[in-house]
Amino acid sequence: MATAEPTRIEDREADLRRRLAEAEDTLRAIRDGEVDALVVRGAQSDEVFALGGQDSYRAFMEAMDIGAAALDGDGALIYANSALCGMFGRTAKNLQQDGIFAALGEEGARAVRALIAEVDGNRRSRQVALPCAGGYCHVEVTAAPVALGFGHGHALTFTDVTERIEAAAAHESDRIGRAIMASSNEAVVVCNRDGRVTHANAGVRHFHDGSTIGKPFDEAFPLAFALSSGLMVGSDLIGVALAGTAVRGVEATLTLDGRTQDVLLSAGPLRQSGETIYGCIVTMADVTERRATEKRQALLMGELTHRVKNTLTLVMSIANRTISGAKDMADFRVSFGQRLQALAATHTLLADGVWDGLTLEELINAELAPYVTVGSERVRLEGVAVRVVPDAAVALGLIFHELVTNAVKYGALSNETGRIAISASAVGDITEIIWQEDGGPAVSVPEKMGFGQTVIARGLGQHGQKSTKVEFRPEGLVCRMYVGAEQARHP
């Protein structure tokens, strides 16, 4: 016991000397201005006391609009102001217990720890997305070193820049949107929630000469929709888009300034951040020419189908008539083949002219070309620039084929001196076409009517009191054909 008593005294003296040295260091730091505030840990909570200022450190921190916190050298939270607690939706006690990094989320905590590590005597800032109350927000975190009486730590400030970031994003989106509208080949119109036009690109001028800004969409663009579209007026289209539904490829007709155009429309909602719809965007494309082409193609397909049926019927008739007058199969093969070639030649000419009819001259040239040079002394044409409709052209093509075949076999083209004169002239409202031969062998009336004569006599039907007439004059065959006014057009 004699040796234990002096040891306790020495230990207590050493402890008092250590605490005195710490107190002297603290007083020196306070005196040198190295300490702004002191944190006194209490049984329930810690308190921060400012040193040397008129206002307390706590009052200063609480007066700040931005979130602020103080960390010790180990990253433990010493103090967090009310703004920071409100930002994270947590109480000060909760932040104290869990630590501030638990409130920042995994990514946020990693970013803030890295920021603190970069401080190195100077403040550093970084924008970080953090899980704030009500959802993620964009926060600019600033870390700065701070000297405390009991060591060194870091001061953190958290400035919510979400509004600024969203405003910048909205501005950029608006800029991109305007650039897209300006470069679009289609007409682009933006309407607000009242259905009034707020923006229109240059493409709108294709439809509307004046300004459309501020006008109701219906008034600016009077549209008529097909009943099958389910839309009665333009405001229905706007209403569907403002309700959040996008529609595409709606056909309508637009009548403006006396012009009616076929248009193809699409519309969709314009959304702000979140699901708020603040307007809609409508695009319009002029498809008038495309629709006209489609209608022409449909008419052509219908006409083609009609003509194919007629042609097949005609081919069957030619086959039956030819075989009934043929001497044998060889004669049938030759005669039938030649008649089909004549029919095909006429169809080819009509197809080349987009079935817009043919002139008599074109038909005559096609049939005579294999046997005699058109324009030579043996062929004389007069007034044959008459254009006939496709049906009359097909009939005349077969008739000219039979006349040429007969002339080659028995008439003016069967010797070296025969000639053919073909003329056309208007007789009242009927066009008279005369085929006249001379200089060939003497002609006699055939004993029976063959297929060729049947085609010649019946091919053009009868126009009023005038039907095709064939005269077998001894000096040469004469055929008079008549085409109605609705089938022929003189130059």
PDB file of N, CA and C in Angstrom, residues 60-137:
ATOM      1  N   PHE A  60     -26.537  30.946 -37.767  1.00  0.00           N
ATOM      2  CA  PHE A  60     -26.065  31.179 -39.128  1.00  0.00           C
ATOM      3  C   PHE A  60     -26.412  30.009 -40.038  1.00  0.00           C
ATOM      4  N   MET A  61     -26.162  28.800 -39.542  1.00  0.00           N
ATOM      5  CA  MET A  61     -26.447  27.607 -40.344  1.00  0.00           C
ATOM      6  C   MET A  61     -27.936  27.493 -40.634  1.00  0.00           C
ATOM      7  N   GLU A  62     -28.747  27.779 -39.629  1.00  0.00           N
ATOM      8  CA  GLU A  62     -30.188  27.631 -39.820  1.00  0.00           C
ATOM      9  C   GLU A  62     -30.755  28.706 -40.735  1.00  0.00           C
ATOM     10  N   ALA A  63     -30.059  29.832 -40.802  1.00  0.00           N
ATOM     11  CA  ALA A  63     -30.534  30.906 -41.666  1.00  0.00           C
ATOM     12  C   ALA A  63     -30.259  30.634 -43.131  1.00  0.00           C
ATOM     13  N   MET A  64     -29.438  29.655 -43.425  1.00  0.00           N
ATOM     14  CA  MET A  64     -29.069  29.353 -44.815  1.00  0.00           C
ATOM     15  C   MET A  64     -30.227  28.664 -45.537  1.00  0.00           C
ATOM     16  N   ASP A  65     -30.462  29.087 -46.809  1.00  0.00           N
ATOM     17  CA  ASP A  65     -31.503  28.449 -47.632  1.00  0.00           C
ATOM     18  C   ASP A  65     -31.038  27.122 -48.191  1.00  0.00           C
ATOM     19  N   ILE A  66     -29.760  26.978 -48.309  1.00  0.00           N
ATOM     20  CA  ILE A  66     -29.227  25.739 -48.875  1.00  0.00           C
ATOM     21  C   ILE A  66     -28.894  24.784 -47.749  1.00  0.00           C
ATOM     22  N   GLY A  67     -28.826  23.491 -48.094  1.00  0.00           N
ATOM     23  CA  GLY A  67     -28.474  22.502 -47.097  1.00  0.00           C
ATOM     24  C   GLY A  67     -27.013  22.620 -46.710  1.00  0.00           C
ATOM     25  N   ALA A  68     -26.720  22.431 -45.437  1.00  0.00           N
ATOM     26  CA  ALA A  68     -25.340  22.538 -44.963  1.00  0.00           C
ATOM     27  C   ALA A  68     -25.104  21.497 -43.889  1.00  0.00           C
ATOM     28  N   ALA A  69     -23.876  20.991 -43.864  1.00  0.00           N
ATOM     29  CA  ALA A  69     -23.521  19.983 -42.868  1.00  0.00           C
ATOM     30  C   ALA A  69     -22.052  20.124 -42.550  1.00  0.00           C
ATOM     31  N   ALA A  70     -21.709  19.682 -41.365  1.00  0.00           N
ATOM     32  CA  ALA A  70     -20.310  19.658 -40.946  1.00  0.00           C
ATOM     33  C   ALA A  70     -19.948  18.228 -40.592  1.00  0.00           C
ATOM     34  N   LEU A  71     -18.793  17.768 -41.100  1.00  0.00           N
ATOM     35  CA  LEU A  71     -18.316  16.410 -40.843  1.00  0.00           C
ATOM     36  C   LEU A  71     -16.988  16.495 -40.119  1.00  0.00           C
ATOM     37  N   ASP A  72     -16.731  15.515 -39.256  1.00  0.00           N
ATOM     38  CA  ASP A  72     -15.412  15.493 -38.620  1.00  0.00           C
ATOM     39  C   ASP A  72     -14.421  14.795 -39.537  1.00  0.00           C
ATOM     40  N   GLY A  73     -13.223  14.644 -39.082  1.00  0.00           N
ATOM     41  CA  GLY A  73     -12.182  14.077 -39.919  1.00  0.00           C
ATOM     42  C   GLY A  73     -12.466  12.671 -40.369  1.00  0.00           C
ATOM     43  N   ASP A  74     -13.315  11.945 -39.652  1.00  0.00           N
ATOM     44  CA  ASP A  74     -13.665  10.569 -40.038  1.00  0.00           C
ATOM     45  C   ASP A  74     -14.929  10.502 -40.892  1.00  0.00           C
ATOM     46  N   GLY A  75     -15.490  11.675 -41.252  1.00  0.00           N
ATOM     47  CA  GLY A  75     -16.697  11.686 -42.076  1.00  0.00           C
ATOM     48  C   GLY A  75     -17.968  11.547 -41.273  1.00  0.00           C
ATOM     49  N   ALA A  76     -17.876  11.554 -39.957  1.00  0.00           N
ATOM     50  CA  ALA A  76     -19.086  11.470 -39.133  1.00  0.00           C
ATOM     51  C   ALA A  76     -19.793  12.815 -39.121  1.00  0.00           C
ATOM     52  N   LEU A  77     -21.102  12.763 -39.175  1.00  0.00           N
ATOM     53  CA  LEU A  77     -21.891  13.991 -39.211  1.00  0.00           C
ATOM     54  C   LEU A  77     -21.888  14.662 -37.837  1.00  0.00           C
ATOM     55  N   ILE A  78     -21.460  15.920 -37.850  1.00  0.00           N
ATOM     56  CA  ILE A  78     -21.484  16.687 -36.616  1.00  0.00           C
ATOM     57  C   ILE A  78     -22.768  17.493 -36.526  1.00  0.00           C
ATOM     58  N   TYR A  79     -23.144  18.104 -37.672  1.00  0.00           N
ATOM     59  CA  TYR A  79     -24.316  18.953 -37.634  1.00  0.00           C
ATOM     60  C   TYR A  79     -24.908  19.040 -39.039  1.00  0.00           C
ATOM     61  N   ALA A  80     -26.234  19.093 -39.127  1.00  0.00           N
ATOM     62  CA  ALA A  80     -26.943  19.300 -40.397  1.00  0.00           C
ATOM     63  C   ALA A  80     -28.045  20.313 -40.151  1.00  0.00           C
ATOM     64  N   ASN A  81     -28.153  21.302 -41.048  1.00  0.00           N
ATOM     65  CA  ASN A  81     -29.181  22.318 -40.815  1.00  0.00           C
ATOM     66  C   ASN A  81     -30.554  21.833 -41.281  1.00  0.00           C
ATOM     67  N   SER A  82     -31.567  22.619 -40.995  1.00  0.00           N
ATOM     68  CA  SER A  82     -32.937  22.228 -41.317  1.00  0.00           C
ATOM     69  C   SER A  82     -33.162  22.119 -42.816  1.00  0.00           C
ATOM     70  N   ALA A  83     -32.499  22.996 -43.607  1.00  0.00           N
ATOM     71  CA  ALA A  83     -32.674  22.950 -45.053  1.00  0.00           C
ATOM     72  C   ALA A  83     -32.223  21.602 -45.615  1.00  0.00           C
ATOM     73  N   LEU A  84     -31.124  21.093 -45.070  1.00  0.00           N
ATOM     74  CA  LEU A  84     -30.614  19.801 -45.537  1.00  0.00           C
ATOM     75  C   LEU A  84     -31.559  18.668 -45.126  1.00  0.00           C
ATOM     76  N   CYS A  85     -32.065  18.762 -43.888  1.00  0.00           N
ATOM     77  CA  CYS A  85     -33.008  17.744 -43.430  1.00  0.00           C
ATOM     78  C   CYS A  85     -34.253  17.738 -44.309  1.00  0.00           C
ATOM     79  N   GLY A  86     -34.734  18.955 -44.638  1.00  0.00           N
ATOM     80  CA  GLY A  86     -35.907  19.033 -45.509  1.00  0.00           C
ATOM     81  C   GLY A  86     -35.624  18.508 -46.894  1.00  0.00           C
ATOM     82  N   MET A  87     -34.415  18.754 -47.394  1.00  0.00           N
ATOM     83  CA  MET A  87     -34.058  18.298 -48.726  1.00  0.00           C
ATOM     84  C   MET A  87     -34.141  16.782 -48.825  1.00  0.00           C
ATOM     85  N   PHE A  88     -33.641  16.099 -47.787  1.00  0.00           N
ATOM     86  CA  PHE A  88     -33.629  14.637 -47.810  1.00  0.00           C
ATOM     87  C   PHE A  88     -34.873  14.020 -47.172  1.00  0.00           C
ATOM     88  N   GLY A  89     -35.730  14.859 -46.598  1.00  0.00           N
ATOM     89  CA  GLY A  89     -36.936  14.331 -45.966  1.00  0.00           C
ATOM     90  C   GLY A  89     -36.629  13.513 -44.724  1.00  0.00           C
ATOM     91  N   ARG A  90     -35.613  13.892 -43.999  1.00  0.00           N
ATOM     92  CA  ARG A  90     -35.210  13.181 -42.795  1.00  0.00           C
ATOM     93  C   ARG A  90     -35.079  14.165 -41.638  1.00  0.00           C
ATOM     94  N   THR A  91     -35.153  13.629 -40.444  1.00  0.00           N
ATOM     95  CA  THR A  91     -34.944  14.468 -39.268  1.00  0.00           C
ATOM     96  C   THR A  91     -33.460  14.541 -38.962  1.00  0.00           C
ATOM     97  N   ALA A  92     -33.096  15.554 -38.162  1.00  0.00           N
ATOM     98  CA  ALA A  92     -31.697  15.705 -37.787  1.00  0.00           C
ATOM     99  C   ALA A  92     -31.227  14.507 -36.983  1.00  0.00           C
ATOM    100  N   LYS A  93     -32.116  13.991 -36.138  1.00  0.00           N
ATOM    101  CA  LYS A  93     -31.750  12.836 -35.328  1.00  0.00           C
ATOM    102  C   LYS A  93     -31.510  11.612 -36.193  1.00  0.00           C
ATOM    103  N   ASN A  94     -32.374  11.470 -37.221  1.00  0.00           N
ATOM    104  CA  ASN A  94     -32.230  10.338 -38.133  1.00  0.00           C
ATOM    105  C   ASN A  94     -30.915  10.412 -38.892  1.00  0.00           C
ATOM    106  N   LEU A  95     -30.589  11.618 -39.377  1.00  0.00           N
ATOM    107  CA  LEU A  95     -29.318  11.786 -40.075  1.00  0.00           C
ATOM    108  C   LEU A  95     -28.145  11.531 -39.146  1.00  0.00           C
ATOM    109  N   GLN A  96     -28.309  11.957 -37.885  1.00  0.00           N
ATOM    110  CA  GLN A  96     -27.245  11.770 -36.907  1.00  0.00           C
ATOM    111  C   GLN A  96     -26.998  10.283 -36.649  1.00  0.00           C
ATOM    112  N   GLN A  97     -28.081   9.532 -36.554  1.00  0.00           N
ATOM    113  CA  GLN A  97     -27.951   8.108 -36.238  1.00  0.00           C
ATOM    114  C   GLN A  97     -27.398   7.316 -37.420  1.00  0.00           C
ATOM    115  N   ASP A  98     -27.948   7.570 -38.642  1.00  0.00           N
ATOM    116  CA  ASP A  98     -27.550   6.763 -39.799  1.00  0.00           C
ATOM    117  C   ASP A  98     -26.322   7.295 -40.513  1.00  0.00           C
ATOM    118  N   GLY A  99     -25.986   8.551 -40.242  1.00  0.00           N
ATOM    119  CA  GLY A  99     -24.890   9.166 -40.981  1.00  0.00           C
ATOM    120  C   GLY A  99     -25.402   9.759 -42.274  1.00  0.00           C
ATOM    121  N   ILE A 100     -24.756  10.815 -42.747  1.00  0.00           N
ATOM    122  CA  ILE A 100     -25.259  11.517 -43.933  1.00  0.00           C
ATOM    123  C   ILE A 100     -25.100  10.701 -45.204  1.00  0.00           C
ATOM    124  N   PHE A 101     -24.071   9.851 -45.221  1.00  0.00           N
ATOM    125  CA  PHE A 101     -23.830   9.093 -46.464  1.00  0.00           C
ATOM    126  C   PHE A 101     -24.930   8.064 -46.730  1.00  0.00           C
ATOM    127  N   ALA A 102     -25.575   7.608 -45.674  1.00  0.00           N
ATOM    128  CA  ALA A 102     -26.686   6.681 -45.865  1.00  0.00           C
ATOM    129  C   ALA A 102     -27.857   7.370 -46.558  1.00  0.00           C
ATOM    130  N   ALA A 103     -27.972   8.699 -46.332  1.00  0.00           N
ATOM    131  CA  ALA A 103     -29.067   9.440 -46.965  1.00  0.00           C
ATOM    132  C   ALA A 103     -28.777   9.785 -48.413  1.00  0.00           C
ATOM    133  N   LEU A 104     -27.513   9.671 -48.848  1.00  0.00           N
ATOM    134  CA  LEU A 104     -27.148  10.092 -50.196  1.00  0.00           C
ATOM    135  C   LEU A 104     -27.339   9.003 -51.237  1.00  0.00           C
ATOM    136  N   GLY A 105     -27.634   7.779 -50.781  1.00  0.00           N
ATOM    137  CA  GLY A 105     -27.716   6.693 -51.741  1.00  0.00           C
ATOM    138  C   GLY A 105     -26.332   6.207 -52.120  1.00  0.00           C
ATOM    139  N   GLU A 106     -26.283   5.052 -52.763  1.00  0.00           N
ATOM    140  CA  GLU A 106     -24.984   4.442 -53.061  1.00  0.00           C
ATOM    141  C   GLU A 106     -24.147   5.314 -53.997  1.00  0.00           C
ATOM    142  N   GLU A 107     -24.771   5.727 -55.121  1.00  0.00           N
ATOM    143  CA  GLU A 107     -24.032   6.526 -56.099  1.00  0.00           C
ATOM    144  C   GLU A 107     -23.687   7.892 -55.537  1.00  0.00           C
ATOM    145  N   GLY A 108     -24.650   8.524 -54.830  1.00  0.00           N
ATOM    146  CA  GLY A 108     -24.421   9.845 -54.274  1.00  0.00           C
ATOM    147  C   GLY A 108     -23.328   9.815 -53.214  1.00  0.00           C
ATOM    148  N   ALA A 109     -23.371   8.801 -52.362  1.00  0.00           N
ATOM    149  CA  ALA A 109     -22.353   8.695 -51.309  1.00  0.00           C
ATOM    150  C   ALA A 109     -20.971   8.528 -51.912  1.00  0.00           C
ATOM    151  N   ARG A 110     -20.905   7.702 -52.972  1.00  0.00           N
ATOM    152  CA  ARG A 110     -19.599   7.498 -53.610  1.00  0.00           C
ATOM    153  C   ARG A 110     -19.093   8.824 -54.207  1.00  0.00           C
ATOM    154  N   ALA A 111     -19.978   9.577 -54.819  1.00  0.00           N
ATOM    155  CA  ALA A 111     -19.568  10.837 -55.438  1.00  0.00           C
ATOM    156  C   ALA A 111     -19.127  11.854 -54.392  1.00  0.00           C
ATOM    157  N   VAL A 112     -19.859  11.953 -53.268  1.00  0.00           N
ATOM    158  CA  VAL A 112     -19.511  12.940 -52.245  1.00  0.00           C
ATOM    159  C   VAL A 112     -18.217  12.548 -51.531  1.00  0.00           C
ATOM    160  N   ARG A 113     -18.026  11.268 -51.276  1.00  0.00           N
ATOM    161  CA  ARG A 113     -16.752  10.826 -50.666  1.00  0.00           C
ATOM    162  C   ARG A 113     -15.586  11.179 -51.587  1.00  0.00           C
ATOM    163  N   ALA A 114     -15.776  10.936 -52.902  1.00  0.00           N
ATOM    164  CA  ALA A 114     -14.705  11.274 -53.845  1.00  0.00           C
ATOM    165  C   ALA A 114     -14.456  12.781 -53.863  1.00  0.00           C
ATOM    166  N   LEU A 115     -15.524  13.558 -53.746  1.00  0.00           N
ATOM    167  CA  LEU A 115     -15.372  15.021 -53.719  1.00  0.00           C
ATOM    168  C   LEU A 115     -14.576  15.466 -52.498  1.00  0.00           C
ATOM    169  N   ILE A 116     -14.887  14.882 -51.343  1.00  0.00           N
ATOM    170  CA  ILE A 116     -14.166  15.231 -50.116  1.00  0.00           C
ATOM    171  C   ILE A 116     -12.690  14.863 -50.245  1.00  0.00           C
ATOM    172  N   ALA A 117     -12.431  13.722 -50.888  1.00  0.00           N
ATOM    173  CA  ALA A 117     -11.042  13.293 -51.050  1.00  0.00           C
ATOM    174  C   ALA A 117     -10.258  14.232 -51.950  1.00  0.00           C
ATOM    175  N   GLU A 118     -10.982  14.954 -52.843  1.00  0.00           N
ATOM    176  CA  GLU A 118     -10.304  15.861 -53.777  1.00  0.00           C
ATOM    177  C   GLU A 118     -10.054  17.235 -53.175  1.00  0.00           C
ATOM    178  N   VAL A 119     -10.638  17.510 -51.998  1.00  0.00           N
ATOM    179  CA  VAL A 119     -10.587  18.865 -51.450  1.00  0.00           C
ATOM    180  C   VAL A 119      -9.147  19.347 -51.302  1.00  0.00           C
ATOM    181  N   ASP A 120      -8.339  18.632 -50.600  1.00  0.00           N
ATOM    182  CA  ASP A 120      -6.903  18.909 -50.499  1.00  0.00           C
ATOM    183  C   ASP A 120      -6.605  20.391 -50.238  1.00  0.00           C
ATOM    184  N   GLY A 121      -7.238  20.978 -49.228  1.00  0.00           N
ATOM    185  CA  GLY A 121      -6.965  22.355 -48.832  1.00  0.00           C
ATOM    186  C   GLY A 121      -7.826  23.387 -49.525  1.00  0.00           C
ATOM    187  N   ASN A 122      -8.502  23.053 -50.643  1.00  0.00           N
ATOM    188  CA  ASN A 122      -9.359  23.992 -51.367  1.00  0.00           C
ATOM    189  C   ASN A 122     -10.750  23.389 -51.530  1.00  0.00           C
ATOM    190  N   ARG A 123     -11.707  24.260 -51.677  1.00  0.00           N
ATOM    191  CA  ARG A 123     -13.072  23.770 -51.854  1.00  0.00           C
ATOM    192  C   ARG A 123     -13.247  23.174 -53.246  1.00  0.00           C
ATOM    193  N   ARG A 124     -14.113  22.198 -53.331  1.00  0.00           N
ATOM    194  CA  ARG A 124     -14.421  21.542 -54.606  1.00  0.00           C
ATOM    195  C   ARG A 124     -15.943  21.404 -54.714  1.00  0.00           C
ATOM    196  N   SER A 125     -16.447  21.453 -55.956  1.00  0.00           N
ATOM    197  CA  SER A 125     -17.893  21.341 -56.186  1.00  0.00           C
ATOM    198  C   SER A 125     -18.160  20.310 -57.276  1.00  0.00           C
ATOM    199  N   ARG A 126     -19.313  19.707 -57.201  1.00  0.00           N
ATOM    200  CA  ARG A 126     -19.718  18.729 -58.217  1.00  0.00           C
ATOM    201  C   ARG A 126     -21.228  18.612 -58.198  1.00  0.00           C
ATOM    202  N   GLN A 127     -21.811  18.451 -59.396  1.00  0.00           N
ATOM    203  CA  GLN A 127     -23.251  18.219 -59.478  1.00  0.00           C
ATOM    204  C   GLN A 127     -23.514  16.727 -59.363  1.00  0.00           C
ATOM    205  N   VAL A 128     -24.451  16.404 -58.497  1.00  0.00           N
ATOM    206  CA  VAL A 128     -24.754  15.002 -58.212  1.00  0.00           C
ATOM    207  C   VAL A 128     -26.271  14.845 -58.174  1.00  0.00           C
ATOM    208  N   ALA A 129     -26.756  13.722 -58.705  1.00  0.00           N
ATOM    209  CA  ALA A 129     -28.181  13.405 -58.586  1.00  0.00           C
ATOM    210  C   ALA A 129     -28.384  12.630 -57.299  1.00  0.00           C
ATOM    211  N   LEU A 130     -29.206  13.150 -56.407  1.00  0.00           N
ATOM    212  CA  LEU A 130     -29.385  12.547 -55.083  1.00  0.00           C
ATOM    213  C   LEU A 130     -30.857  12.210 -54.861  1.00  0.00           C
ATOM    214  N   PRO A 131     -31.120  11.193 -54.020  1.00  0.00           N
ATOM    215  CA  PRO A 131     -32.503  10.832 -53.697  1.00  0.00           C
ATOM    216  C   PRO A 131     -33.077  11.795 -52.662  1.00  0.00           C
ATOM    217  N   CYS A 132     -33.719  12.836 -53.149  1.00  0.00           N
ATOM    218  CA  CYS A 132     -34.298  13.832 -52.256  1.00  0.00           C
ATOM    219  C   CYS A 132     -35.745  13.469 -51.930  1.00  0.00           C
ATOM    220  N   ALA A 133     -36.338  14.267 -51.056  1.00  0.00           N
ATOM    221  CA  ALA A 133     -37.737  14.059 -50.713  1.00  0.00           C
ATOM    222  C   ALA A 133     -38.596  14.285 -51.972  1.00  0.00           C
ATOM    223  N   GLY A 134     -39.425  13.320 -52.331  1.00  0.00           N
ATOM    224  CA  GLY A 134     -40.274  13.453 -53.514  1.00  0.00           C
ATOM    225  C   GLY A 134     -39.632  12.960 -54.782  1.00  0.00           C
ATOM    226  N   GLY A 135     -38.420  12.421 -54.720  1.00  0.00           N
ATOM    227  CA  GLY A 135     -37.765  11.906 -55.914  1.00  0.00           C
ATOM    228  C   GLY A 135     -36.345  12.403 -56.040  1.00  0.00           C
ATOM    229  N   TYR A 136     -35.697  12.002 -57.097  1.00  0.00           N
ATOM    230  CA  TYR A 136     -34.314  12.420 -57.299  1.00  0.00           C
ATOM    231  C   TYR A 136     -34.281  13.896 -57.679  1.00  0.00           C
ATOM    232  N   CYS A 137     -33.219  14.563 -57.246  1.00  0.00           N
ATOM    233  CA  CYS A 137     -33.020  15.957 -57.606  1.00  0.00           C
ATOM    234  C   CYS A 137     -31.548  16.174 -57.920  1.00  0.00           C
TER     235      CYS A 137
END
